[in-house]
Tab-separated table of N, CA and C in Angstrom:
chain	number	residue	atom	x	y	z
A	192	UNK	N	-86.247	-15.634	-162.592
A	192	UNK	CA	-85.877	-16.740	-161.752
A	192	UNK	C	-86.457	-16.575	-160.394
A	193	UNK	N	-87.146	-17.612	-159.919
A	193	UNK	CA	-87.709	-17.577	-158.587
A	193	UNK	C	-86.952	-18.657	-157.707
A	194	UNK	N	-86.638	-18.244	-156.473
A	194	UNK	CA	-85.943	-19.137	-155.569
A	194	UNK	C	-86.805	-19.471	-154.335
A	195	UNK	N	-86.717	-20.735	-153.948
A	195	UNK	CA	-87.488	-21.180	-152.781
A	195	UNK	C	-86.553	-21.904	-151.861
A	196	UNK	N	-86.344	-21.291	-150.665
A	196	UNK	CA	-85.457	-21.867	-149.701
A	196	UNK	C	-86.265	-22.651	-148.683
A	197	UNK	N	-85.613	-23.716	-148.144
A	197	UNK	CA	-86.244	-24.583	-147.144
A	197	UNK	C	-85.196	-25.283	-146.293
A	198	UNK	N	-85.651	-25.908	-145.195
A	198	UNK	CA	-84.712	-26.705	-144.422
A	198	UNK	C	-84.373	-26.115	-143.068
A	199	UNK	N	-84.800	-24.915	-142.750
A	199	UNK	CA	-84.536	-24.382	-141.469
A	199	UNK	C	-85.277	-25.070	-140.383
A	200	UNK	N	-84.907	-24.708	-139.160
A	200	UNK	CA	-85.602	-25.279	-138.003
A	200	UNK	C	-84.847	-25.018	-136.692
A	201	UNK	N	-85.248	-25.702	-135.677
A	201	UNK	CA	-84.617	-25.606	-134.389
A	201	UNK	C	-83.611	-26.726	-134.148
A	202	UNK	N	-82.432	-26.413	-133.751
A	202	UNK	CA	-81.394	-27.427	-133.565
A	202	UNK	C	-80.530	-27.090	-132.389
A	203	UNK	N	-80.043	-28.083	-131.705
A	203	UNK	CA	-79.232	-27.815	-130.529
A	203	UNK	C	-77.796	-27.472	-130.940
A	204	UNK	N	-77.061	-26.714	-130.140
A	204	UNK	CA	-75.679	-26.409	-130.408
A	204	UNK	C	-74.874	-27.663	-130.679
A	205	UNK	N	-74.074	-27.605	-131.781
A	205	UNK	CA	-73.371	-28.796	-132.155
A	205	UNK	C	-74.049	-29.633	-133.190
A	206	UNK	N	-75.330	-29.361	-133.458
A	206	UNK	CA	-76.086	-30.099	-134.404
A	206	UNK	C	-75.866	-29.659	-135.808
A	207	UNK	N	-76.694	-30.300	-136.731
A	207	UNK	CA	-76.537	-29.986	-138.146
A	207	UNK	C	-77.884	-29.765	-138.742
A	208	UNK	N	-77.827	-29.033	-139.874
A	208	UNK	CA	-78.995	-28.759	-140.729
A	208	UNK	C	-78.485	-28.684	-142.181
A	209	UNK	N	-79.356	-29.040	-143.080
A	209	UNK	CA	-79.108	-28.760	-144.492
A	209	UNK	C	-80.154	-27.935	-145.046
A	210	UNK	N	-79.797	-26.805	-145.618
A	210	UNK	CA	-80.719	-25.918	-146.289
A	210	UNK	C	-80.669	-26.211	-147.779
A	211	UNK	N	-81.844	-26.063	-148.399
A	211	UNK	CA	-81.974	-26.259	-149.865
A	211	UNK	C	-82.591	-25.012	-150.481
A	212	UNK	N	-82.190	-24.737	-151.709
A	212	UNK	CA	-82.814	-23.639	-152.428
A	212	UNK	C	-83.048	-24.122	-153.828
A	213	UNK	N	-84.332	-24.203	-154.194
A	213	UNK	CA	-84.698	-24.644	-155.510
A	213	UNK	C	-85.041	-23.434	-156.395
A	214	UNK	N	-84.445	-23.396	-157.590
A	214	UNK	CA	-84.687	-22.344	-158.527
A	214	UNK	C	-85.536	-22.737	-159.713
A	215	UNK	N	-86.361	-21.817	-160.222
A	215	UNK	CA	-87.138	-22.094	-161.363
A	215	UNK	C	-86.409	-21.557	-162.598
A	216	UNK	N	-86.794	-22.072	-163.747
A	216	UNK	CA	-86.214	-21.566	-165.007
A	216	UNK	C	-84.943	-22.341	-165.502
A	217	UNK	N	-84.726	-22.222	-166.799
A	217	UNK	CA	-83.623	-22.962	-167.361
A	217	UNK	C	-82.297	-22.269	-167.262
A	218	UNK	N	-82.279	-21.047	-166.671
A	218	UNK	CA	-80.996	-20.330	-166.546
A	218	UNK	C	-80.300	-20.577	-165.213
A	219	UNK	N	-80.841	-21.427	-164.395
A	219	UNK	CA	-80.276	-21.638	-163.099
A	219	UNK	C	-78.782	-21.999	-163.147
A	220	UNK	N	-78.420	-22.907	-164.016
A	220	UNK	CA	-77.042	-23.317	-164.099
A	220	UNK	C	-76.082	-22.200	-164.475
A	221	UNK	N	-76.575	-21.103	-165.024
A	221	UNK	CA	-75.696	-20.025	-165.367
A	221	UNK	C	-75.577	-18.999	-164.271
A	222	UNK	N	-76.284	-19.174	-163.138
A	222	UNK	CA	-76.230	-18.228	-162.037
A	222	UNK	C	-75.158	-18.647	-161.031
A	223	UNK	N	-74.457	-17.643	-160.527
A	223	UNK	CA	-73.705	-17.827	-159.327
A	223	UNK	C	-74.687	-17.701	-158.141
A	224	UNK	N	-74.503	-18.616	-157.167
A	224	UNK	CA	-75.498	-18.658	-156.068
A	224	UNK	C	-74.820	-18.368	-154.718
A	225	UNK	N	-75.554	-17.757	-153.842
A	225	UNK	CA	-75.027	-17.453	-152.557
A	225	UNK	C	-76.027	-17.708	-151.476
A	226	UNK	N	-75.484	-17.794	-150.260
A	226	UNK	CA	-76.331	-17.827	-149.029
A	226	UNK	C	-75.938	-16.602	-148.189
A	227	UNK	N	-76.950	-15.956	-147.659
A	227	UNK	CA	-76.796	-14.833	-146.741
A	227	UNK	C	-77.651	-15.125	-145.525
A	228	UNK	N	-77.352	-14.458	-144.463
A	228	UNK	CA	-78.216	-14.631	-143.257
A	228	UNK	C	-78.365	-13.224	-142.629
A	229	UNK	N	-79.422	-13.187	-141.843
A	229	UNK	CA	-79.738	-11.904	-141.134
A	229	UNK	C	-80.258	-12.238	-139.769
A	230	UNK	N	-79.521	-11.931	-138.743
A	230	UNK	CA	-79.945	-12.109	-137.379
A	230	UNK	C	-80.794	-10.906	-136.981
A	231	UNK	N	-81.640	-11.097	-135.950
A	231	UNK	CA	-82.528	-10.041	-135.504
A	231	UNK	C	-81.694	-8.808	-135.146
A	232	UNK	N	-82.065	-7.650	-135.700
A	232	UNK	CA	-81.383	-6.406	-135.336
A	232	UNK	C	-80.087	-6.223	-136.049
A	233	UNK	N	-79.741	-7.095	-136.989
A	233	UNK	CA	-78.458	-7.001	-137.682
A	233	UNK	C	-78.659	-6.843	-139.197
A	234	UNK	N	-77.604	-6.467	-139.887
A	234	UNK	CA	-77.713	-6.407	-141.313
A	234	UNK	C	-77.502	-7.760	-141.892
A	235	UNK	N	-77.990	-7.911	-143.143
A	235	UNK	CA	-77.819	-9.145	-143.868
A	235	UNK	C	-76.306	-9.360	-144.160
A	236	UNK	N	-75.853	-10.534	-143.900
A	236	UNK	CA	-74.409	-10.796	-144.078
A	236	UNK	C	-74.190	-12.024	-144.974
A	237	UNK	N	-73.081	-11.955	-145.689
A	237	UNK	CA	-72.693	-13.058	-146.551
A	237	UNK	C	-72.265	-14.310	-145.785
A	238	UNK	N	-72.641	-15.463	-146.264
A	238	UNK	CA	-72.271	-16.742	-145.642
A	238	UNK	C	-71.387	-17.505	-146.564
A	239	UNK	N	-71.835	-17.744	-147.786
A	239	UNK	CA	-71.091	-18.555	-148.763
A	239	UNK	C	-71.682	-18.349	-150.185
A	240	UNK	N	-70.789	-18.707	-151.173
A	240	UNK	CA	-71.238	-18.559	-152.539
A	240	UNK	C	-70.412	-19.502	-153.403
A	241	UNK	N	-71.001	-19.862	-154.563
A	241	UNK	CA	-70.325	-20.602	-155.545
A	241	UNK	C	-70.725	-20.260	-156.913
A	242	UNK	N	-69.806	-20.497	-157.876
A	242	UNK	CA	-70.039	-20.133	-159.260
A	242	UNK	C	-71.056	-21.109	-159.858
A	243	UNK	N	-71.460	-20.818	-161.086
A	243	UNK	CA	-72.406	-21.649	-161.833
A	243	UNK	C	-71.901	-23.073	-161.990
A	244	UNK	N	-70.644	-23.167	-162.254
A	244	UNK	CA	-70.056	-24.505	-162.465
A	244	UNK	C	-69.772	-25.211	-161.127
A	245	UNK	N	-69.766	-24.408	-160.056
A	245	UNK	CA	-69.447	-24.993	-158.752
A	245	UNK	C	-67.924	-25.078	-158.498
A	246	UNK	N	-67.109	-24.550	-159.472
A	246	UNK	CA	-65.631	-24.678	-159.277
A	246	UNK	C	-65.064	-23.634	-158.381
A	247	UNK	N	-65.722	-22.492	-158.249
A	247	UNK	CA	-65.267	-21.404	-157.394
A	247	UNK	C	-66.161	-21.297	-156.180
A	248	UNK	N	-65.664	-21.429	-155.012
A	248	UNK	CA	-66.437	-21.515	-153.762
A	248	UNK	C	-65.839	-20.572	-152.738
A	249	UNK	N	-66.688	-19.832	-152.027
A	249	UNK	CA	-66.215	-18.879	-151.060
A	249	UNK	C	-67.067	-18.971	-149.794
A	250	UNK	N	-66.364	-18.730	-148.680
A	250	UNK	CA	-67.056	-18.741	-147.374
A	250	UNK	C	-66.637	-17.551	-146.550
A	251	UNK	N	-67.525	-17.072	-145.698
A	251	UNK	CA	-67.116	-16.107	-144.697
A	251	UNK	C	-66.323	-16.835	-143.612
A	252	UNK	N	-65.375	-16.161	-142.923
A	252	UNK	CA	-64.419	-16.866	-142.040
A	252	UNK	C	-65.141	-17.599	-140.935
A	253	UNK	N	-66.229	-17.055	-140.439
A	253	UNK	CA	-66.879	-17.618	-139.257
A	253	UNK	C	-67.492	-19.012	-139.517
A	254	UNK	N	-67.714	-19.377	-140.811
A	254	UNK	CA	-68.310	-20.687	-141.075
A	254	UNK	C	-67.384	-21.660	-141.800
A	255	UNK	N	-66.156	-21.199	-142.079
A	255	UNK	CA	-65.193	-22.136	-142.746
A	255	UNK	C	-64.988	-23.324	-141.863
A	256	UNK	N	-64.947	-24.512	-142.526
A	256	UNK	CA	-64.736	-25.738	-141.808
A	256	UNK	C	-65.987	-26.334	-141.197
A	257	UNK	N	-67.073	-25.555	-141.137
A	257	UNK	CA	-68.341	-26.033	-140.592
A	257	UNK	C	-69.497	-26.097	-141.638
A	258	UNK	N	-69.504	-25.194	-142.569
A	258	UNK	CA	-70.526	-25.087	-143.533
A	258	UNK	C	-69.972	-25.526	-144.917
A	259	UNK	N	-70.840	-26.151	-145.733
A	259	UNK	CA	-70.434	-26.550	-147.080
A	259	UNK	C	-71.536	-26.158	-148.032
A	260	UNK	N	-71.223	-25.393	-149.053
A	260	UNK	CA	-72.157	-24.970	-150.089
A	260	UNK	C	-71.914	-25.865	-151.298
A	261	UNK	N	-73.006	-26.303	-151.928
A	261	UNK	CA	-72.889	-27.185	-153.121
A	261	UNK	C	-74.100	-26.919	-153.989
A	262	UNK	N	-74.058	-27.540	-155.208
A	262	UNK	CA	-75.212	-27.293	-156.042
A	262	UNK	C	-75.383	-28.510	-156.967
A	263	UNK	N	-76.596	-28.725	-157.392
A	263	UNK	CA	-76.952	-29.767	-158.356
A	263	UNK	C	-77.753	-29.085	-159.463
A	264	UNK	N	-77.082	-28.749	-160.498
A	264	UNK	CA	-77.773	-28.013	-161.579
A	264	UNK	C	-78.857	-28.818	-162.268
A	265	UNK	N	-78.725	-30.129	-162.250
A	265	UNK	CA	-79.777	-30.964	-162.835
A	265	UNK	C	-81.103	-30.857	-162.056
A	266	UNK	N	-80.970	-30.533	-160.776
A	266	UNK	CA	-82.129	-30.333	-159.958
A	266	UNK	C	-82.433	-28.874	-159.668
A	267	UNK	N	-81.736	-28.000	-160.272
A	267	UNK	CA	-81.876	-26.565	-160.028
A	267	UNK	C	-81.813	-26.220	-158.559
A	268	UNK	N	-80.903	-26.851	-157.871
A	268	UNK	CA	-80.838	-26.692	-156.385
A	268	UNK	C	-79.469	-26.392	-155.865
A	269	UNK	N	-79.419	-25.510	-154.898
A	269	UNK	CA	-78.198	-25.262	-154.189
A	269	UNK	C	-78.410	-25.543	-152.724
A	270	UNK	N	-77.383	-26.086	-152.074
A	270	UNK	CA	-77.490	-26.575	-150.720
A	270	UNK	C	-76.482	-25.801	-149.821
A	271	UNK	N	-76.876	-25.773	-148.538
A	271	UNK	CA	-75.901	-25.342	-147.505
A	271	UNK	C	-75.973	-26.331	-146.366
A	272	UNK	N	-74.932	-27.143	-146.303
A	272	UNK	CA	-74.855	-28.106	-145.168
A	272	UNK	C	-74.133	-27.352	-144.039
A	273	UNK	N	-74.811	-27.337	-142.929
A	273	UNK	CA	-74.301	-26.655	-141.690
A	273	UNK	C	-74.086	-27.617	-140.605
A	274	UNK	N	-72.891	-27.771	-140.184
A	274	UNK	CA	-72.486	-28.653	-139.131
A	274	UNK	C	-71.924	-27.886	-137.966
A	275	UNK	N	-71.810	-28.474	-136.794
A	275	UNK	CA	-71.246	-27.834	-135.581
A	275	UNK	C	-71.863	-26.466	-135.365
A	276	UNK	N	-73.171	-26.451	-135.438
A	276	UNK	CA	-73.889	-25.179	-135.322
A	276	UNK	C	-73.705	-24.535	-133.951
A	277	UNK	N	-73.682	-23.214	-133.912
A	277	UNK	CA	-73.464	-22.442	-132.733
A	277	UNK	C	-74.685	-21.464	-132.576
A	278	UNK	N	-74.875	-21.031	-131.369
A	278	UNK	CA	-75.954	-20.091	-131.112
A	278	UNK	C	-75.882	-18.868	-132.012
A	279	UNK	N	-74.648	-18.429	-132.294
A	279	UNK	CA	-74.430	-17.234	-133.134
A	279	UNK	C	-74.802	-17.478	-134.586
A	280	UNK	N	-75.098	-18.722	-134.985
A	280	UNK	CA	-75.528	-19.004	-136.318
A	280	UNK	C	-77.094	-18.726	-136.505
A	281	UNK	N	-77.695	-18.467	-135.406
A	281	UNK	CA	-79.161	-18.245	-135.410
A	281	UNK	C	-79.483	-17.009	-136.261
A	282	UNK	N	-80.322	-17.230	-137.305
A	282	UNK	CA	-80.652	-16.153	-138.229
A	282	UNK	C	-81.667	-16.665	-139.234
A	283	UNK	N	-82.156	-15.735	-140.032
A	283	UNK	CA	-82.977	-16.142	-141.199
A	283	UNK	C	-81.934	-16.215	-142.330
A	284	UNK	N	-81.979	-17.350	-143.009
A	284	UNK	CA	-81.024	-17.644	-144.090
A	284	UNK	C	-81.730	-17.473	-145.450
A	285	UNK	N	-81.027	-16.737	-146.345
A	285	UNK	CA	-81.631	-16.437	-147.637
A	285	UNK	C	-80.654	-17.025	-148.693
A	286	UNK	N	-81.217	-17.596	-149.727
A	286	UNK	CA	-80.459	-17.918	-150.910
A	286	UNK	C	-80.634	-16.781	-151.892
A	287	UNK	N	-79.597	-16.612	-152.722
A	287	UNK	CA	-79.589	-15.506	-153.706
A	287	UNK	C	-78.826	-15.958	-154.984
A	288	UNK	N	-79.206	-15.369	-156.066
A	288	UNK	CA	-78.587	-15.702	-157.300
A	288	UNK	C	-78.194	-14.427	-158.084
A	289	UNK	N	-77.171	-14.572	-158.878
A	289	UNK	CA	-76.689	-13.447	-159.704
A	289	UNK	C	-76.144	-13.937	-160.999
A	290	UNK	N	-76.399	-13.158	-162.094
A	290	UNK	CA	-75.836	-13.426	-163.343
A	290	UNK	C	-74.403	-12.957	-163.477
A	291	UNK	N	-73.923	-12.174	-162.516
A	291	UNK	CA	-72.631	-11.665	-162.530
A	291	UNK	C	-71.595	-12.712	-162.091
A	292	UNK	N	-70.325	-12.407	-162.297
A	292	UNK	CA	-69.254	-13.323	-161.908
A	292	UNK	C	-68.831	-13.020	-160.474
A	293	UNK	N	-69.051	-13.957	-159.579
A	293	UNK	CA	-68.617	-13.717	-158.195
A	293	UNK	C	-67.129	-13.780	-157.999
A	294	UNK	N	-66.417	-14.189	-159.044
A	294	UNK	CA	-64.947	-14.231	-158.939
A	294	UNK	C	-64.326	-12.814	-159.093
A	295	UNK	N	-65.130	-11.824	-159.420
A	295	UNK	CA	-64.661	-10.516	-159.664
A	295	UNK	C	-63.876	-9.892	-158.498
A	296	UNK	N	-64.475	-10.011	-157.320
A	296	UNK	CA	-63.833	-9.422	-156.157
A	296	UNK	C	-64.528	-9.888	-154.868
A	297	UNK	N	-63.848	-9.787	-153.762
A	297	UNK	CA	-64.475	-10.126	-152.470
A	297	UNK	C	-65.649	-9.212	-152.182
A	298	UNK	N	-65.491	-7.967	-152.432
A	298	UNK	CA	-66.515	-6.967	-152.176
A	298	UNK	C	-67.798	-7.276	-153.015
A	299	UNK	N	-67.556	-7.677	-154.267
A	299	UNK	CA	-68.662	-7.937	-155.147
A	299	UNK	C	-69.478	-9.132	-154.669
A	300	UNK	N	-68.775	-10.240	-154.369
A	300	UNK	CA	-69.538	-11.467	-154.053
A	300	UNK	C	-70.147	-11.483	-152.674
A	301	UNK	N	-69.716	-10.610	-151.819
A	301	UNK	CA	-70.256	-10.615	-150.447
A	301	UNK	C	-71.280	-9.522	-150.258
A	302	UNK	N	-71.564	-8.736	-151.242
A	302	UNK	CA	-72.511	-7.642	-151.127
A	302	UNK	C	-73.905	-8.141	-151.534
A	303	UNK	N	-74.879	-7.948	-150.711
A	303	UNK	CA	-76.284	-8.383	-151.149
A	303	UNK	C	-76.740	-7.657	-152.388
A	304	UNK	N	-76.291	-6.459	-152.607
A	304	UNK	CA	-76.709	-5.686	-153.805
A	304	UNK	C	-76.209	-6.249	-155.100
A	305	UNK	N	-75.255	-7.202	-155.029
A	305	UNK	CA	-74.745	-7.840	-156.261
A	305	UNK	C	-75.649	-8.954	-156.754
A	306	UNK	N	-76.660	-9.334	-155.952
A	306	UNK	CA	-77.498	-10.435	-156.291
A	306	UNK	C	-78.878	-9.911	-156.735
A	307	UNK	N	-79.344	-10.413	-157.870
A	307	UNK	CA	-80.604	-9.945	-158.455
A	307	UNK	C	-81.799	-10.767	-157.895
A	308	UNK	N	-81.572	-12.003	-157.571
A	308	UNK	CA	-82.690	-12.928	-157.240
A	308	UNK	C	-82.556	-13.379	-155.810
A	309	UNK	N	-83.709	-13.439	-155.082
A	309	UNK	CA	-83.641	-13.775	-153.681
A	309	UNK	C	-84.820	-14.724	-153.361
A	310	UNK	N	-84.503	-15.705	-152.487
A	310	UNK	CA	-85.544	-16.516	-151.943
A	310	UNK	C	-86.154	-15.860	-150.721
A	311	UNK	N	-87.191	-16.515	-150.150
A	311	UNK	CA	-87.957	-15.886	-149.146
A	311	UNK	C	-87.353	-15.993	-147.750
A	312	UNK	N	-86.303	-16.813	-147.549
A	312	UNK	CA	-85.713	-16.954	-146.209
A	312	UNK	C	-86.252	-18.120	-145.454
A	313	UNK	N	-85.366	-18.723	-144.693
A	313	UNK	CA	-85.767	-19.869	-143.839
A	313	UNK	C	-85.043	-19.686	-142.494
A	314	UNK	N	-85.809	-19.804	-141.417
A	314	UNK	CA	-85.259	-19.506	-140.073
A	314	UNK	C	-84.473	-20.710	-139.497
A	315	UNK	N	-83.306	-20.388	-139.008
A	315	UNK	CA	-82.473	-21.350	-138.323
A	315	UNK	C	-82.243	-20.865	-136.901
A	316	UNK	N	-82.659	-21.687	-135.960
A	316	UNK	CA	-82.530	-21.317	-134.560
A	316	UNK	C	-81.615	-22.401	-133.886
A	317	UNK	N	-80.539	-21.957	-133.286
A	317	UNK	CA	-79.642	-22.858	-132.600
A	317	UNK	C	-79.740	-22.606	-131.100
A	318	UNK	N	-80.346	-23.513	-130.392
A	318	UNK	CA	-80.618	-23.251	-128.966
A	318	UNK	C	-80.804	-24.599	-128.265
A	319	UNK	N	-80.395	-24.658	-127.019
A	319	UNK	CA	-80.634	-25.802	-126.202
A	319	UNK	C	-81.947	-25.703	-125.457
């Protein structure tokens, strides 16, 4: 499975962006998908994830109420709608996929090592 992320850019504080991640292959619908981000000088951190069906959805606390993860399996695409962006959201955003069940545990679904497939990253810069 190959993943291709897009949609990053420069946005002012309070603005919005929608990231997209397109996956190749017929197994996309069976993957749990996540978004991670990595700010300069920081470790990669979990942002959001959802199960293959889209019925189980998880967010890190700092983005709850502002970000929405969704997927369209017919298009092999997962989205991250980001609203009310803040300067601290500035980072390279990565989409990731896993064949494992993200419902297993918090530790499992938020750990980058749980995901086998990664996109190349797209830069989001929030600045005035």
